[in-house]
PDB file of C-alpha atoms in Angstrom:
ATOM      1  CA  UNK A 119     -17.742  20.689 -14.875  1.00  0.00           C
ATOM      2  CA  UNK A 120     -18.803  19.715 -11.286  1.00  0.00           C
ATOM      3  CA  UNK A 121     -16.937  17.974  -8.909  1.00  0.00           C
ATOM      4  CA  UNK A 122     -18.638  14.484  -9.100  1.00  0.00           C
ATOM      5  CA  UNK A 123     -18.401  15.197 -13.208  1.00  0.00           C
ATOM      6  CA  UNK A 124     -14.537  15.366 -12.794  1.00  0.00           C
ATOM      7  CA  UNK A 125     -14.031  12.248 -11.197  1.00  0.00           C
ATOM      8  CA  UNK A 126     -16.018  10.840 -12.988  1.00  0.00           C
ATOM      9  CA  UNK A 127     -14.175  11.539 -15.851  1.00  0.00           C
ATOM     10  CA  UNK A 128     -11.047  11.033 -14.580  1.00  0.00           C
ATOM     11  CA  UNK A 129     -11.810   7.779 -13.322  1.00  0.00           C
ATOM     12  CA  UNK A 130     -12.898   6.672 -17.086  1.00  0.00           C
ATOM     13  CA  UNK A 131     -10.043   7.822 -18.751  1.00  0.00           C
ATOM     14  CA  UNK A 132      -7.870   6.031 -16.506  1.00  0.00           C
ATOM     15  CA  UNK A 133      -9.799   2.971 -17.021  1.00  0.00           C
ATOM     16  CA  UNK A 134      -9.803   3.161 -20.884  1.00  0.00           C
ATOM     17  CA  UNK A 135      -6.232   3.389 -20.626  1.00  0.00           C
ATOM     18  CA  UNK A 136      -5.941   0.810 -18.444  1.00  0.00           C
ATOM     19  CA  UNK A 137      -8.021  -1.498 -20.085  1.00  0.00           C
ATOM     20  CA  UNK A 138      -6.692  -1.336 -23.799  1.00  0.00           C
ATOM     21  CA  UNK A 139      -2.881  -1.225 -22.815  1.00  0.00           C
ATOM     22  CA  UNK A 140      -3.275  -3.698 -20.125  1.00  0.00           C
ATOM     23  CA  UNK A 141      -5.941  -6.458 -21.529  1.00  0.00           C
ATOM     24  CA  UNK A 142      -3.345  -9.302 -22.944  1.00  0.00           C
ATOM     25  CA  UNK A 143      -1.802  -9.275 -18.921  1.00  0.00           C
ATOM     26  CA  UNK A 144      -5.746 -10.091 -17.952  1.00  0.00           C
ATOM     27  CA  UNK A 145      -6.106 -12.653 -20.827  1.00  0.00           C
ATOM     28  CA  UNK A 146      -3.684 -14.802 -19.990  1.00  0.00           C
ATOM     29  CA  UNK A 147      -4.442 -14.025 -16.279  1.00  0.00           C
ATOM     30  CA  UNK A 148      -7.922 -15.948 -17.066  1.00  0.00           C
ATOM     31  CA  UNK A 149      -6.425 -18.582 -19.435  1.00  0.00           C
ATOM     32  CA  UNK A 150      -3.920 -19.950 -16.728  1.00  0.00           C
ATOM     33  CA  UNK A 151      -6.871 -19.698 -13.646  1.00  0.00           C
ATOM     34  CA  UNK A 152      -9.720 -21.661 -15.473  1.00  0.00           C
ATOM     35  CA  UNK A 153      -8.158 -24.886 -16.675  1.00  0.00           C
ATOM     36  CA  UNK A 154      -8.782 -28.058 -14.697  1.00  0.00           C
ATOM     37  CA  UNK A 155      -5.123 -29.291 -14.079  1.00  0.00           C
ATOM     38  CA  UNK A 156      -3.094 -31.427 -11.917  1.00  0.00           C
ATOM     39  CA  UNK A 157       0.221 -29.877 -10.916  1.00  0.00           C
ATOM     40  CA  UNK A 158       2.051 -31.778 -13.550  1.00  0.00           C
ATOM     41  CA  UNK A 159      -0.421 -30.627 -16.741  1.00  0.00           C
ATOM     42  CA  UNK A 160      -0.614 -26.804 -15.545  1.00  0.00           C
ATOM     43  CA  UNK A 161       0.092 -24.679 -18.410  1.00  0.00           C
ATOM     44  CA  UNK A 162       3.243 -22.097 -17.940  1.00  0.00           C
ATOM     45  CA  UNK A 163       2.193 -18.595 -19.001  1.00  0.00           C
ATOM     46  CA  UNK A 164       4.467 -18.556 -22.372  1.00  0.00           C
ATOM     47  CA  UNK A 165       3.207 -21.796 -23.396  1.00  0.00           C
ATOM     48  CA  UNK A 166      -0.759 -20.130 -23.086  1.00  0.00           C
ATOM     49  CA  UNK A 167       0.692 -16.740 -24.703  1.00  0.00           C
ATOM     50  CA  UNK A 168       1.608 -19.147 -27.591  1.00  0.00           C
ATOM     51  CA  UNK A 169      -1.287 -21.081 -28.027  1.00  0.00           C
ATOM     52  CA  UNK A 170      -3.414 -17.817 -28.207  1.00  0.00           C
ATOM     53  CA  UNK A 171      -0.945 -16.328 -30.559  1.00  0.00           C
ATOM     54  CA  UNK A 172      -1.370 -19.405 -32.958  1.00  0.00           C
ATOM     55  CA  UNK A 173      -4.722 -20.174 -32.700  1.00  0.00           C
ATOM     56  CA  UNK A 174      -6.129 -16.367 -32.525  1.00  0.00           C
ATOM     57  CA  UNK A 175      -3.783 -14.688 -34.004  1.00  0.00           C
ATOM     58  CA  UNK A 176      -2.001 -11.289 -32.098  1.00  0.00           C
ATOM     59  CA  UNK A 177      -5.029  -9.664 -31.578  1.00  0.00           C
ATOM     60  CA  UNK A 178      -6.296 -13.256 -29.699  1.00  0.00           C
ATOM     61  CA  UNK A 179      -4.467 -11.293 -27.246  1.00  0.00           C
ATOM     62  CA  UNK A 180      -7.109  -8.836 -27.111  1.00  0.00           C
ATOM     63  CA  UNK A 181      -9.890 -10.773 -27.057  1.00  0.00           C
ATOM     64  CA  UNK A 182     -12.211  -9.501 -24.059  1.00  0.00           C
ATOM     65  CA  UNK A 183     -11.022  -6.086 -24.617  1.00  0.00           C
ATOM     66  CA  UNK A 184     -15.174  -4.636 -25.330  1.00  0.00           C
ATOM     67  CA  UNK A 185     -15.854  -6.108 -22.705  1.00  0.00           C
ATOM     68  CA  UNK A 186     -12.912  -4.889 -20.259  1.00  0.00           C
ATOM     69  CA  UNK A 187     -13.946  -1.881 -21.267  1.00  0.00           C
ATOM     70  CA  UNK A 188     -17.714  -2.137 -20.510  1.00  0.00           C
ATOM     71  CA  UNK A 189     -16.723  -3.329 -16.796  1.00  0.00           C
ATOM     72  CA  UNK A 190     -13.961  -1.224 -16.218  1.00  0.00           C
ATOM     73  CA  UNK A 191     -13.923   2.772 -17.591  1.00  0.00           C
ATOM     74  CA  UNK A 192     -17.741   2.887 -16.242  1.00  0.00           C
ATOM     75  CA  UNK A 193     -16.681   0.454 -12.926  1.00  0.00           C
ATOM     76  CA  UNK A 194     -13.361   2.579 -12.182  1.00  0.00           C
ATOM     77  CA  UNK A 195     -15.570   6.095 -12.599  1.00  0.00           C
ATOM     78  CA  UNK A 196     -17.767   5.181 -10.163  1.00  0.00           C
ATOM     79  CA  UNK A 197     -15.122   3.600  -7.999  1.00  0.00           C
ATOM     80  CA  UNK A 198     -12.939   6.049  -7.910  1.00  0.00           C
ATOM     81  CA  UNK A 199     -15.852   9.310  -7.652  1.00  0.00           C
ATOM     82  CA  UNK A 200     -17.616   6.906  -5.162  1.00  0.00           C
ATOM     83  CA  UNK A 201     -14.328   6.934  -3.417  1.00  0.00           C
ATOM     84  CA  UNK A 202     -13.977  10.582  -2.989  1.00  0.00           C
ATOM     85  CA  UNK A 203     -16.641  10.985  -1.515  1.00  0.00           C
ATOM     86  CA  UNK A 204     -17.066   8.202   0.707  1.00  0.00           C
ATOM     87  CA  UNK A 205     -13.624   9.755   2.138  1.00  0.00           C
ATOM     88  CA  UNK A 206     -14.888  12.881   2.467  1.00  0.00           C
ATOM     89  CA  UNK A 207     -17.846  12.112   4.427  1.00  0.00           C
ATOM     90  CA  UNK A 208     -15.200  10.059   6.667  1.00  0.00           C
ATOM     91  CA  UNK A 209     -13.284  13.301   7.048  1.00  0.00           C
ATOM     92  CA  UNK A 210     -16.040  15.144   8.788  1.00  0.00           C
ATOM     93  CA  UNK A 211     -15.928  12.594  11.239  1.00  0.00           C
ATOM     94  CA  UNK A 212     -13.140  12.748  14.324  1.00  0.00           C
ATOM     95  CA  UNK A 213     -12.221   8.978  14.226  1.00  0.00           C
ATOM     96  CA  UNK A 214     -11.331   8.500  10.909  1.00  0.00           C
ATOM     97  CA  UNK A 215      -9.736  12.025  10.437  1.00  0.00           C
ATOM     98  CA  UNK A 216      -6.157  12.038   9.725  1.00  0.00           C
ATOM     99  CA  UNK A 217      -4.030  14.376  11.954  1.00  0.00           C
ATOM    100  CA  UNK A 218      -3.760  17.914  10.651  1.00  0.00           C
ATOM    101  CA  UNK A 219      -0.922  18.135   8.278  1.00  0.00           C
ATOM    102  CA  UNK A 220      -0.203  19.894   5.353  1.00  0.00           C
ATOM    103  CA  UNK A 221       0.841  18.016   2.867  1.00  0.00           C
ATOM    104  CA  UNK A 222       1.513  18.617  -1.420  1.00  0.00           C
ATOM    105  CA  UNK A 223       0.985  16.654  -4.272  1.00  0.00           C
ATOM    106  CA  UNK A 224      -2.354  15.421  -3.897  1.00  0.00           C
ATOM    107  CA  UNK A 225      -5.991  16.866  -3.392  1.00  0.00           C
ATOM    108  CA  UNK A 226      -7.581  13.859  -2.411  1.00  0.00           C
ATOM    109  CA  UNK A 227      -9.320  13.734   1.016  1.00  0.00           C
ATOM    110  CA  UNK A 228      -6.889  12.745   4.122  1.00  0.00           C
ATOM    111  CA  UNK A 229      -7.664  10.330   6.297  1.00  0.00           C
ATOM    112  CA  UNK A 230      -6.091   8.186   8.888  1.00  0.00           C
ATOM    113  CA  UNK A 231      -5.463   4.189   8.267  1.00  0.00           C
ATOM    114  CA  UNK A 232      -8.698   2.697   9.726  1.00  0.00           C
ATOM    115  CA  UNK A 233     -10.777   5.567   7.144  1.00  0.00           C
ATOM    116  CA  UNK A 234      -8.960   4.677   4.475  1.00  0.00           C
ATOM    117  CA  UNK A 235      -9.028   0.738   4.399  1.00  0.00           C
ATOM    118  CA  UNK A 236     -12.951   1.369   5.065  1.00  0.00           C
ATOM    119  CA  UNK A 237     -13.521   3.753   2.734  1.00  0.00           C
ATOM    120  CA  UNK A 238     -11.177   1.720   0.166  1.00  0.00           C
ATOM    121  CA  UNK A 239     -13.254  -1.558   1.102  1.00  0.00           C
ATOM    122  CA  UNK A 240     -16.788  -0.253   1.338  1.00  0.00           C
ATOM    123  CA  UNK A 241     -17.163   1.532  -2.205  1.00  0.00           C
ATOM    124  CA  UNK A 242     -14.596  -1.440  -4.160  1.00  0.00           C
ATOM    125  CA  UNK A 243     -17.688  -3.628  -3.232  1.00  0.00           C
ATOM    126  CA  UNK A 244     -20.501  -1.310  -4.003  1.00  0.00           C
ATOM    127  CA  UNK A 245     -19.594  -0.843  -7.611  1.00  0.00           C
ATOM    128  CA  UNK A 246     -18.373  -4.676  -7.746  1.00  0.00           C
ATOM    129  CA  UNK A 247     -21.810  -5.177  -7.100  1.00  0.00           C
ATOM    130  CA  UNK A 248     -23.314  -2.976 -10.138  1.00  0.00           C
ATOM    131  CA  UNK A 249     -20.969  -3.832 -12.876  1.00  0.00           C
ATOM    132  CA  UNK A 250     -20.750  -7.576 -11.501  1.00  0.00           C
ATOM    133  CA  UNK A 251     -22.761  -8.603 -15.000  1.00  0.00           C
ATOM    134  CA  UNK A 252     -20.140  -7.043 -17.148  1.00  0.00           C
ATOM    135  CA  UNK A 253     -17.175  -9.135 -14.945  1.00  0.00           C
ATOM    136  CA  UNK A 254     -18.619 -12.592 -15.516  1.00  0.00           C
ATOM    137  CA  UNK A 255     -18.942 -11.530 -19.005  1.00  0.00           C
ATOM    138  CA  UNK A 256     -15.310 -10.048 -19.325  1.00  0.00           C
ATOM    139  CA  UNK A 257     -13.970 -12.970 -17.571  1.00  0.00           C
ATOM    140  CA  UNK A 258     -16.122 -15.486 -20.192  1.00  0.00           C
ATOM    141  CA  UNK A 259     -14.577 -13.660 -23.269  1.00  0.00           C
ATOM    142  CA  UNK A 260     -11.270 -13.803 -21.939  1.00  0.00           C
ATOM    143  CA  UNK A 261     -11.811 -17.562 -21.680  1.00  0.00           C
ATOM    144  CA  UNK A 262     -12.079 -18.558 -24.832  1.00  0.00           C
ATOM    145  CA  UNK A 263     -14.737 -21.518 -23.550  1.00  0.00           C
ATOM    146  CA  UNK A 264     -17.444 -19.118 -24.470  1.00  0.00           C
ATOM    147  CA  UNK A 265     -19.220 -18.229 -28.046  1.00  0.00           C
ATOM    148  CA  UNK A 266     -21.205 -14.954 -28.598  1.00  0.00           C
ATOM    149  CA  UNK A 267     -21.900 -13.765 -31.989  1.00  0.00           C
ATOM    150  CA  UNK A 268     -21.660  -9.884 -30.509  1.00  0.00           C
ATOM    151  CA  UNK A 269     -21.155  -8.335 -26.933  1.00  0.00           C
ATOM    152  CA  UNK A 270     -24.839  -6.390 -27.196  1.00  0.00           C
ATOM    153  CA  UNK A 271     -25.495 -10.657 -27.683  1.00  0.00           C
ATOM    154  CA  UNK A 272     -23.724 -11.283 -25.152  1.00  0.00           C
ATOM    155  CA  UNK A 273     -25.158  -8.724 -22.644  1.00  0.00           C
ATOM    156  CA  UNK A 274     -28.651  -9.805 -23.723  1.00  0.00           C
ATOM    157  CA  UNK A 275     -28.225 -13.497 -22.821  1.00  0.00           C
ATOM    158  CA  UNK A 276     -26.764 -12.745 -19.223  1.00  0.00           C
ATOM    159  CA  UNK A 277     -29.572 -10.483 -18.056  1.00  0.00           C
ATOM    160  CA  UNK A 278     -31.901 -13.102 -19.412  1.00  0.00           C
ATOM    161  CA  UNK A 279     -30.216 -15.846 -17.437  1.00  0.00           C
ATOM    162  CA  UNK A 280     -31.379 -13.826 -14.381  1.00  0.00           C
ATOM    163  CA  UNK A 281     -29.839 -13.488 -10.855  1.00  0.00           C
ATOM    164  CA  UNK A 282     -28.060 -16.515 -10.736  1.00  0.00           C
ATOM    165  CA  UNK A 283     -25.658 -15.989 -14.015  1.00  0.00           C
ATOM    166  CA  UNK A 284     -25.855 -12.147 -13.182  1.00  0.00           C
ATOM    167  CA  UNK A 285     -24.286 -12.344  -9.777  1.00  0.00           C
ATOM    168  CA  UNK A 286     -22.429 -15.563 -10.580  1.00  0.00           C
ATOM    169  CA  UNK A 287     -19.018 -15.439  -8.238  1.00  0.00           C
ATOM    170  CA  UNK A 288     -19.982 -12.162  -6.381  1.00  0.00           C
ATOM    171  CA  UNK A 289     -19.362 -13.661  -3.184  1.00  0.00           C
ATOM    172  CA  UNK A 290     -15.581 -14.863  -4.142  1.00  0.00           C
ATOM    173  CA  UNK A 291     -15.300 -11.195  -5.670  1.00  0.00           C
ATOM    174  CA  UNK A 292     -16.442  -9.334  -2.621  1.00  0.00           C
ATOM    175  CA  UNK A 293     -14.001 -11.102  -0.551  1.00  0.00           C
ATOM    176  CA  UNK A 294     -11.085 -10.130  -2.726  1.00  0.00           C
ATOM    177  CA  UNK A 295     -12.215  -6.826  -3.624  1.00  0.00           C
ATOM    178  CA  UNK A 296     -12.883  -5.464  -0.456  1.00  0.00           C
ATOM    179  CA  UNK A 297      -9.229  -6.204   1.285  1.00  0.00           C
ATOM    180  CA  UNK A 298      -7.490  -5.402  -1.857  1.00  0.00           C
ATOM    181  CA  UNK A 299      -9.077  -2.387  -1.968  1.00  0.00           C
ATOM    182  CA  UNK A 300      -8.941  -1.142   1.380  1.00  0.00           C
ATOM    183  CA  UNK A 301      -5.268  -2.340   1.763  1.00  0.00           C
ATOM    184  CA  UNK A 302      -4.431  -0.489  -1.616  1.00  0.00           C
ATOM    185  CA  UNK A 303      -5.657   3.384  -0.424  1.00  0.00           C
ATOM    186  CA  UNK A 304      -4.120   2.362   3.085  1.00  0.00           C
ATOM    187  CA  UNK A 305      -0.355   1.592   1.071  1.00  0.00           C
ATOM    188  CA  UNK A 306      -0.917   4.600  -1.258  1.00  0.00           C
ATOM    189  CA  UNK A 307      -1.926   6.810   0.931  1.00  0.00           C
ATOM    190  CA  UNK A 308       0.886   5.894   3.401  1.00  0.00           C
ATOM    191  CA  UNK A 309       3.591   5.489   0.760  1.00  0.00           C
ATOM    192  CA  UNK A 310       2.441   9.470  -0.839  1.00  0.00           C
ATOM    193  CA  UNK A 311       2.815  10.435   2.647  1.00  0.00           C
ATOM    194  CA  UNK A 312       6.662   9.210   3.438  1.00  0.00           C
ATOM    195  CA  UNK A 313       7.374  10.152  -0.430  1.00  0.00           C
ATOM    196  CA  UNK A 314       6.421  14.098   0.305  1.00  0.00           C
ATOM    197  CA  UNK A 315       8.028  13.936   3.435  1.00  0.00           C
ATOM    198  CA  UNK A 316      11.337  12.999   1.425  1.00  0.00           C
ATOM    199  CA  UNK A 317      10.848  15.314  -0.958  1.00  0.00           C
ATOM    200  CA  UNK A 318       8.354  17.939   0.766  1.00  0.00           C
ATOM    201  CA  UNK A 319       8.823  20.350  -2.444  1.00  0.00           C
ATOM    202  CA  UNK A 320       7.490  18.355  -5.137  1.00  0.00           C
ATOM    203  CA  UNK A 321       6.259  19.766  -8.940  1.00  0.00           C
ATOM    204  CA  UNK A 322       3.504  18.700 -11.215  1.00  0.00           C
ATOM    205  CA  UNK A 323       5.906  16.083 -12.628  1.00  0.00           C
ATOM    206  CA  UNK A 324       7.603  15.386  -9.370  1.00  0.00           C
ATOM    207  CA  UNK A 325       4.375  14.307  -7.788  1.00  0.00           C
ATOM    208  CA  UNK A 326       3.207  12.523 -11.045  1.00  0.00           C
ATOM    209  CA  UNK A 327       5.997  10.179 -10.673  1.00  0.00           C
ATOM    210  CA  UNK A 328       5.284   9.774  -6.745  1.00  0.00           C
ATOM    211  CA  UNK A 329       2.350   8.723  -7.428  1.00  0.00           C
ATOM    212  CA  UNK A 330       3.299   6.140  -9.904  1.00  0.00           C
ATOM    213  CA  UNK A 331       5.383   4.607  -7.513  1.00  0.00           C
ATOM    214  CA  UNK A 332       3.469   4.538  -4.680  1.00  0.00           C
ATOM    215  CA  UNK A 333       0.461   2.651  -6.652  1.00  0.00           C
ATOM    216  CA  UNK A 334       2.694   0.438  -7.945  1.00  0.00           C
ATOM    217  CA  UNK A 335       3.669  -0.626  -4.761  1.00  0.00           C
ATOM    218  CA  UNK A 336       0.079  -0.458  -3.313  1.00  0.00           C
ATOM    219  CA  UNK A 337      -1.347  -2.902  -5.798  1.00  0.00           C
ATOM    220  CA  UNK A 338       1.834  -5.451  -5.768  1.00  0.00           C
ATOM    221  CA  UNK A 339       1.165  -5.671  -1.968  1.00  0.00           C
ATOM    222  CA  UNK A 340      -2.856  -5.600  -2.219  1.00  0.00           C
ATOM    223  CA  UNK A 341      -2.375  -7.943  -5.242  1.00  0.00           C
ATOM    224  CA  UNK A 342      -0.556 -10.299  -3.112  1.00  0.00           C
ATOM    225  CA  UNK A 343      -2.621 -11.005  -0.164  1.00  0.00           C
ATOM    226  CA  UNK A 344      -5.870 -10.992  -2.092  1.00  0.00           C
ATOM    227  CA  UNK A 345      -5.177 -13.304  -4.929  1.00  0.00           C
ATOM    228  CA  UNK A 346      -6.801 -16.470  -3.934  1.00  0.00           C
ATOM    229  CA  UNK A 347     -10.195 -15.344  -4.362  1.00  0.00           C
ATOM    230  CA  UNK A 348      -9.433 -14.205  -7.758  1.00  0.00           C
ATOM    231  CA  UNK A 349      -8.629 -17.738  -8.375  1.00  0.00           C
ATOM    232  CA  UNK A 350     -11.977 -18.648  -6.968  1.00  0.00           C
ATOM    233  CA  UNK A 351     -13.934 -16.060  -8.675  1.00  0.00           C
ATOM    234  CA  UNK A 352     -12.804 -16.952 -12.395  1.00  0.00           C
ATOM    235  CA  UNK A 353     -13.619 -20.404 -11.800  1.00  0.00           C
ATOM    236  CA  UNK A 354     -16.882 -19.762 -10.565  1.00  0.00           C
ATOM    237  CA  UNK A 355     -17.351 -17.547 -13.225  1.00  0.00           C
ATOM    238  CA  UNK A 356     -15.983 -19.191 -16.185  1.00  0.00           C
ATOM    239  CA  UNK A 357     -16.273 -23.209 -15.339  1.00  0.00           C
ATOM    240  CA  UNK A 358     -20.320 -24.971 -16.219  1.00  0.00           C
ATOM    241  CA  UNK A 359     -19.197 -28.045 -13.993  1.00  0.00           C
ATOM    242  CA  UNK A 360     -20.849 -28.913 -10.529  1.00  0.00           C
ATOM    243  CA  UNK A 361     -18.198 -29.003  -9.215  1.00  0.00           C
ATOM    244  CA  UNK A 362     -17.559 -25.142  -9.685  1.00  0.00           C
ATOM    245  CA  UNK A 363     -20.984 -24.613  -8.414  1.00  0.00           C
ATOM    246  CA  UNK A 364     -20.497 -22.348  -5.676  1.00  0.00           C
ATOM    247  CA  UNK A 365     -17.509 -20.805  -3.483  1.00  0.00           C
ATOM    248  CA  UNK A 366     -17.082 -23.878  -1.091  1.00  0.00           C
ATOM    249  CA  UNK A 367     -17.180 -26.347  -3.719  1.00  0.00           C
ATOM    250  CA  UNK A 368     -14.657 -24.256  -5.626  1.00  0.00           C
ATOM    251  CA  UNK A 369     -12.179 -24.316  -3.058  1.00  0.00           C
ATOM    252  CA  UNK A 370     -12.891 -28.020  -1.941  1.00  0.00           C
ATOM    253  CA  UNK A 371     -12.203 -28.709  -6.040  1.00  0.00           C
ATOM    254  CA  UNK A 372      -9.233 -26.272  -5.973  1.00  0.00           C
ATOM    255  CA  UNK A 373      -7.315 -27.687  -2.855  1.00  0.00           C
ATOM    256  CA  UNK A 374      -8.025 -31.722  -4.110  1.00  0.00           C
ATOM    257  CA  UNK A 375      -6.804 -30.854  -7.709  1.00  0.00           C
ATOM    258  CA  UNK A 376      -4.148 -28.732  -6.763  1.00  0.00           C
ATOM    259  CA  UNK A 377      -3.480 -28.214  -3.566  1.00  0.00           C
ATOM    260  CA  UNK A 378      -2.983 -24.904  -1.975  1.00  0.00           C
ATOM    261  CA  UNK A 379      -0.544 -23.659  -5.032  1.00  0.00           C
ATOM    262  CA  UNK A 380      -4.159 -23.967  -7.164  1.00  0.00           C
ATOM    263  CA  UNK A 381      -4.697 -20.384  -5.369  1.00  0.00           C
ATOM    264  CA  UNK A 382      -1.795 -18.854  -6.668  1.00  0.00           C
ATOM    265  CA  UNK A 383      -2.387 -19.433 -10.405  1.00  0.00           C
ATOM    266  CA  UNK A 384      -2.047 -16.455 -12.485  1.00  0.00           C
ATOM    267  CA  UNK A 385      -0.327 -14.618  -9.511  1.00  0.00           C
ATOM    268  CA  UNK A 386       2.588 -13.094 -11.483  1.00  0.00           C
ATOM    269  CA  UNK A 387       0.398 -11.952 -14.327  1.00  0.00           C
ATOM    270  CA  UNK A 388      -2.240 -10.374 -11.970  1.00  0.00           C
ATOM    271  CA  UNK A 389       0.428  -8.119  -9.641  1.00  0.00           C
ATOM    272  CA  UNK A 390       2.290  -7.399 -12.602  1.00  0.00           C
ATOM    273  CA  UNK A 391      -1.440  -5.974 -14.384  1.00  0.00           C
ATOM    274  CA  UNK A 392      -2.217  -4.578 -11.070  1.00  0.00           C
ATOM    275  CA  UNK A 393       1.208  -3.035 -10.889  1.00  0.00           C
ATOM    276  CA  UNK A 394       0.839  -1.159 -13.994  1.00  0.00           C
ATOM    277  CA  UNK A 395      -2.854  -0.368 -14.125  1.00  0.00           C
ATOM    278  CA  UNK A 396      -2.487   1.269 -10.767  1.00  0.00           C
ATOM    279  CA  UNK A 397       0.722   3.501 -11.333  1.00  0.00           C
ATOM    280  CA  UNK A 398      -1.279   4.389 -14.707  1.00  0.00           C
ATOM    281  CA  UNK A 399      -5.165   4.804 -13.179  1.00  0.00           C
ATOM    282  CA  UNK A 400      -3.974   6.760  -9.749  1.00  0.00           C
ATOM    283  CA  UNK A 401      -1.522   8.967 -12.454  1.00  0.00           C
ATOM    284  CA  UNK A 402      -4.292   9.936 -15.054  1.00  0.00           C
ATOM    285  CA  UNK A 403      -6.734  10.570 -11.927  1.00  0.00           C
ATOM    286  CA  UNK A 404      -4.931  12.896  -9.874  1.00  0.00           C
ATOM    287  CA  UNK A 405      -2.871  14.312 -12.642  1.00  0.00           C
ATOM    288  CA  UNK A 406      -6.443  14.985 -13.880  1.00  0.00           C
ATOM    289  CA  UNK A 407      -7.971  16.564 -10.540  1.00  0.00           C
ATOM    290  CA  UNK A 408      -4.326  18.670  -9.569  1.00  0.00           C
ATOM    291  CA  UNK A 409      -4.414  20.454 -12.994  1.00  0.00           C
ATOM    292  CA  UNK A 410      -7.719  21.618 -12.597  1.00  0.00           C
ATOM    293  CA  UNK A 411      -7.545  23.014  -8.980  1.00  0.00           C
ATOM    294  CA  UNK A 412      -4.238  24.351  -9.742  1.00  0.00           C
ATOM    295  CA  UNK A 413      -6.245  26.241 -12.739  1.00  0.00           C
ATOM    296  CA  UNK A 414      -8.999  27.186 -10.562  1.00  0.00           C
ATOM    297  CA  UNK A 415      -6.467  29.275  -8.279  1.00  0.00           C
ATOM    298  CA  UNK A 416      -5.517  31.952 -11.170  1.00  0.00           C
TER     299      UNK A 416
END
């Protein structure tokens, strides 16, 4: 298998993984950010997780998971081989090279801050941009406010709908994505780094739990500076009402219903999702890539 072949497939198995274990964190997520609430009627996150439960069943927990799936093992593959190479096109070039170090328990690309939080930015946005579609549709089934009789249904109606529906909250996406994603390879690169320097000697399983941690801690930090415009996005996404009609209008409705707290919906359900589908995505991938370039030395 070639190089772009094995990210590729390491970035899809980490986002099946991710998707299926993590989808009732992203339900819930959506549930809490679309309502239309005054501070005083805003639904707590067990009192949602109960009302699904009930009225769906356990699996209501699930519901969005086909299309989690469609958006995210196909939209982390390309992120993540679009990554590698964006980086190592960066690394040919002096400015964004990091300083020559040698350093274990990773085969990823080095380099320095500013390469990484473009490189992290630039290609989070690209595939945002192809698999947009398949996150307005994701974030609809999630909802619950939505009826398709099947996804393939489902898929058909948006792509007749045209650019409007198919890009619909793009803009609010970008503007998350792009910091989030930039900021994320800047903390886990950084936080590999100081980890290898404390324990410079590191095995398979050694380095496997590194790099748990340090994505873990990437995407709680990312998470947190980024989340208003996930806010934003699923309610551009997910809400039919004028006043949802655009990113402007979203935050003028945002800010008069709910004041700047309205931004921070969901927030605990998203960094704890991001938390875990990062220390399990950046696991699988490199796990993935290291045990084939350690087999190609023998």
């Amino acid at each position: 298998m070639g190089d772009v072949g094995l990210h590729l497939l390491s970035g899809a198995l980490s986002g099946f993984a991710s998707s299926i274990s993590l989808q009732p964190l992203d339900l819930l997520k959506t549930r809490l950010q679309q309502g239309d609430n005054v501070p005083d009627k805003r639904p707590r996150i067990l009192y949602v997780a109960r009302n699904v439960v009930a009225c769906e069943g356990p699996l209501g927990l699930w519901r969005g998971t086909t299309a989690t799936m469609a958006r995210n093992v196909p939209g982390i593959a390309l992120y993540m081989t679009g990554l590698n190479a964006t980086r190592t096109a960066l690394a040919t070039v002096p400015y964004f090279a990091a300083p020559p170090a040698h350093r274990k328990g990773s085969v990823l690309p080095q380099l320095n801050s500013q390469g990484n939080l473009l490189a992290g930015a630039t290609t989070r946005v690209a595939a945002g941009f192809v698999l947009n579609p398949f996150s307005v549709l994701k974030a609809r089934f999630e909802s619950g406010m939505y009826r398709y009789d099947s996804f393939l249904g489902s898929v058909s109606a948006i792509f007749r709908a045209g650019p409007s529906e198919l890009l619909r909250g793009f803009a609010a996406s970008a503007l998350r994505d792009a910091p989030y994603a930039g900021l994320f390879v800047v903390f886990y690169e950084g936080l590999k780094r100081e980890m290898n320097r404390a324990v410079p000697l590191a095995s398979a399983g050694t380095s496997s739990l590194m790099h748990s941690a340090a994505a873990a801690s990437a995407g709680a930090l990312a998470t947190l500076s980024t989340h208003p415009f996930d806010v934003i996005k699923t309610k551009v996404q997910v809400r039919s009402e004028e006043r949802y009609h655009g990113m402007l209008t979203t935050i003028k409705t945002i800010l008069r219903q709910r004041g700047v707290a309205g931004f921070f919906d969901g927030v605990s359900l998203r960094i704890g999702r991001k938390v875990l589908s990062s220390a399990i995505g950046w696991t699988i991938y490199e796990a993935v890539l290291m045990s084939v370039a350690s087999q190609k030395k023998y």
